[in-house]
Amino acid sequence: MKAKDQTKKDLLLKMEGVLGISLTKEKAEDLYHLVIGYVLESAIRFGKWRLPKGLGSFTVRTYKGGRRLHPTTQRYVLVPSKEKLRYTAGSSVTARLEGKVSSLTPS
C-alpha cells in the first residue's frame, strides 16, 4: 500500500481538530504560513531549529561552490555556494518508522 502524502489541507484540518476551532480558508492559510515561516526563519537565523523532544530538527547545511564540468558542453562552469534546509528525524519518528511503536503520541 502506497503512503499518502501529507498536504497543507491535511495539516490545517489536524490543527483545527487539535485546537478545537473552525477556521476560514484565509485564517487557515495565515496560520499555516505563520507556523511554517517561523520554523524556516528560526532555522535560517540560528542554523538549527529543534522540534519538540524526539520529533527531530531542521538544520541549515552549506554546500560549497566551485568549478564543475558541464556534462553537455564539456566546459567548466562556476557554481556558487548554496544553503539547504535539512530535516533529521528524531528518536520517536525513527522508532515509529521502524515499527517499534504504533503511535507518536503517548498512550
Coordinates of C-alpha atoms in Angstrom, one line a residue:
M1 CA 0.0 0.0 0.0
K2 CA 1.4 3.4 -1.0
A3 CA 1.6 6.0 1.7
K4 CA -0.5 9.2 1.2
D5 CA 1.5 12.4 1.0
Q6 CA 0.5 14.9 3.7
T7 CA -0.9 18.1 2.2
K8 CA -1.3 21.6 3.5
K9 CA -5.0 20.9 3.8
D10 CA -4.4 17.7 5.9
L11 CA -2.2 19.7 8.3
L12 CA -4.7 22.5 8.6
L13 CA -7.5 20.0 9.4
K14 CA -5.4 18.4 12.0
M15 CA -4.6 21.8 13.6
E16 CA -8.3 22.6 13.6
G17 CA -9.0 19.4 15.4
V18 CA -6.3 19.8 18.0
L19 CA -7.2 23.5 18.7
G20 CA -10.9 22.7 18.7
I21 CA -11.8 25.6 16.4
S22 CA -13.1 26.2 12.9
L23 CA -11.0 28.4 10.7
T24 CA -12.0 30.2 7.5
K25 CA -9.8 29.4 4.5
E26 CA -7.9 32.8 4.8
K27 CA -7.3 32.4 8.5
A28 CA -6.1 28.8 8.0
E29 CA -3.7 29.9 5.3
D30 CA -2.4 32.7 7.6
L31 CA -1.9 30.2 10.5
Y32 CA -0.1 27.7 8.2
H33 CA 2.2 30.4 6.8
L34 CA 2.9 31.7 10.3
V35 CA 3.9 28.3 11.6
I36 CA 6.0 27.2 8.6
G37 CA 7.5 30.7 8.3
Y38 CA 8.6 30.6 12.0
V39 CA 10.3 27.3 11.6
L40 CA 12.1 28.3 8.5
E41 CA 13.1 31.7 9.7
S42 CA 14.4 30.3 13.0
A43 CA 16.4 27.5 11.2
I44 CA 18.0 30.0 8.9
R45 CA 18.7 32.6 11.6
F46 CA 20.2 30.2 14.1
G47 CA 21.4 27.4 11.8
K48 CA 19.3 24.9 13.6
W49 CA 15.7 24.5 14.9
R50 CA 14.5 21.6 17.1
L51 CA 11.0 20.3 17.1
P52 CA 9.6 19.0 20.4
K53 CA 11.6 16.2 22.0
G54 CA 12.0 13.1 19.9
L55 CA 10.5 14.5 16.7
G56 CA 13.6 15.8 15.0
S57 CA 15.3 19.0 13.9
F58 CA 16.0 21.3 11.0
T59 CA 19.5 22.4 10.2
V60 CA 20.9 24.7 7.5
R61 CA 23.6 22.9 5.5
T62 CA 26.0 25.0 3.4
Y63 CA 27.3 23.4 0.2
K64 CA 30.5 24.9 -1.2
G65 CA 30.7 26.1 -4.7
G66 CA 33.5 25.7 -7.2
R67 CA 34.3 24.7 -10.7
R68 CA 32.1 21.9 -12.2
L69 CA 32.2 20.3 -15.6
H70 CA 29.1 20.9 -17.6
P71 CA 28.1 17.4 -19.0
T72 CA 26.7 18.7 -22.3
T73 CA 29.2 21.4 -23.3
Q74 CA 32.2 19.8 -21.5
R75 CA 33.2 23.2 -20.3
Y76 CA 33.9 24.2 -16.7
V77 CA 31.4 26.5 -15.1
L78 CA 31.5 28.3 -11.7
V79 CA 28.8 27.1 -9.3
P80 CA 28.1 29.4 -6.3
S81 CA 27.8 28.0 -2.8
K82 CA 24.3 27.5 -1.5
E83 CA 22.4 26.7 1.6
K84 CA 19.7 24.0 2.0
L85 CA 17.4 23.2 4.8
R86 CA 17.8 19.6 6.1
Y87 CA 15.4 17.6 8.4
T88 CA 16.8 15.0 10.7
A89 CA 14.3 12.6 12.2
G90 CA 14.3 12.2 16.0
S91 CA 14.2 9.0 18.0
S92 CA 10.3 8.9 18.2
V93 CA 9.9 9.3 14.5
T94 CA 12.6 6.8 13.8
A95 CA 11.1 4.2 16.2
R96 CA 7.7 4.8 14.5
L97 CA 9.1 4.3 11.0
E98 CA 10.9 1.1 12.1
G99 CA 7.6 -0.3 13.5
K100 CA 8.8 -0.4 17.1
V101 CA 5.9 1.8 18.3
S102 CA 2.4 2.2 16.9
S103 CA 1.9 5.9 17.5
L104 CA 3.9 9.1 18.1
T105 CA 1.6 10.2 20.9
P106 CA 2.0 8.6 24.3
S107 CA -0.9 6.2 25.3

